[in-house]
Short mmCIF file of C-alpha atoms in Angstrom, two decimals:
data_model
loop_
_atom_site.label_atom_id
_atom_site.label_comp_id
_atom_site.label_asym_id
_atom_site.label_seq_id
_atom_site.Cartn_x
_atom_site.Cartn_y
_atom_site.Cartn_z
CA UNK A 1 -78.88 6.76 43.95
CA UNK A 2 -77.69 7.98 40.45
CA UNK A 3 -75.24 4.14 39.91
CA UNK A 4 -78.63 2.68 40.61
CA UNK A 5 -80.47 4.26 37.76
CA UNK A 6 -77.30 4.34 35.26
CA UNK A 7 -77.45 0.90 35.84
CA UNK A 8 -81.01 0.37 35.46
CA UNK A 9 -81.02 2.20 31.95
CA UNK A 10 -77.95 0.00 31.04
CA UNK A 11 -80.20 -3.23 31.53
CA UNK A 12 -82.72 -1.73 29.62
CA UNK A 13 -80.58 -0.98 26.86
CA UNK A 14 -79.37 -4.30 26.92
CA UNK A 15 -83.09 -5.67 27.36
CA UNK A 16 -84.15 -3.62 24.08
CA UNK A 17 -81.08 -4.75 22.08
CA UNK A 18 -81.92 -8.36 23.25
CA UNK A 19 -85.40 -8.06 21.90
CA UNK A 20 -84.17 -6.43 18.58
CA UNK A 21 -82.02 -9.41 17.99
CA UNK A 22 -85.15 -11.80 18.85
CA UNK A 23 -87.39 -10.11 16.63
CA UNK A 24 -84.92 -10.17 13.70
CA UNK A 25 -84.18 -14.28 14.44
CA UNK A 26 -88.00 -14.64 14.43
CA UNK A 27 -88.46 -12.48 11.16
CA UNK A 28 -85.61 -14.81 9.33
CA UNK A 29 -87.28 -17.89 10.48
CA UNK A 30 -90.76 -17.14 9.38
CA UNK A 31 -89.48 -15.56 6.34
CA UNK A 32 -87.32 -19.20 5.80
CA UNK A 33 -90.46 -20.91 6.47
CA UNK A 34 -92.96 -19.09 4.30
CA UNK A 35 -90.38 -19.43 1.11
CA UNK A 36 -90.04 -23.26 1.98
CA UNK A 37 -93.65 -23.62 1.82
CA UNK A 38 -94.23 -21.75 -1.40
CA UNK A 39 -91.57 -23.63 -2.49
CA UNK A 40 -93.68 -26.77 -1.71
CA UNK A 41 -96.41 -25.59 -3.37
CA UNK A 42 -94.80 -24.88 -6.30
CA UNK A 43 -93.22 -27.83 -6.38
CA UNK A 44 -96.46 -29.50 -6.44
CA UNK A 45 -98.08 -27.34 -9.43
CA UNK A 46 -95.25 -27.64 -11.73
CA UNK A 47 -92.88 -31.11 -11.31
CA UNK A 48 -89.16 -29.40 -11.00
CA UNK A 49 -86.91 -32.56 -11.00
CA UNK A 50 -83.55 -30.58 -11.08
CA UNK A 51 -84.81 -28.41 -8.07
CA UNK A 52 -86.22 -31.39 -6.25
CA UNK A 53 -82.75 -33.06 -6.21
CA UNK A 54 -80.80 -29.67 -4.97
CA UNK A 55 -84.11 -29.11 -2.07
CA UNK A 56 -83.71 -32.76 -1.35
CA UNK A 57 -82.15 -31.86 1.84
CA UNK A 58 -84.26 -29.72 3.49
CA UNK A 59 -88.02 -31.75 2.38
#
């Protein structure tokens, strides 16, 4: 009876630290997103030709 819960608790640990990681990956990627948009934007309000050559890439 007590392996079962240890082991229970250690898949929930390993749940939580899963979810962690998941939250952090989806944090970077809207973070990556939002500062490619506002570079967009500002791309499009003031006409950065050395920038537009080094962002070239990833537009």
């Amino acid at each position: 009876m007590f392996s079962s819960i240890s082991t229970k608790k250690h898949k929930n640990s390993i749940n939580s630290q899963l979810k962690i990681k998941y939250r952090l990956l989806q944090l970077t990627l809207t973070f990556f997103s939002l500062f490619l948009r506002s570079y967009r934007l500002l791309n499009k309000l003031f006409d950065i030709k050395n920038a537009k050559s080094i962002f070239k890439f990833y537009i």
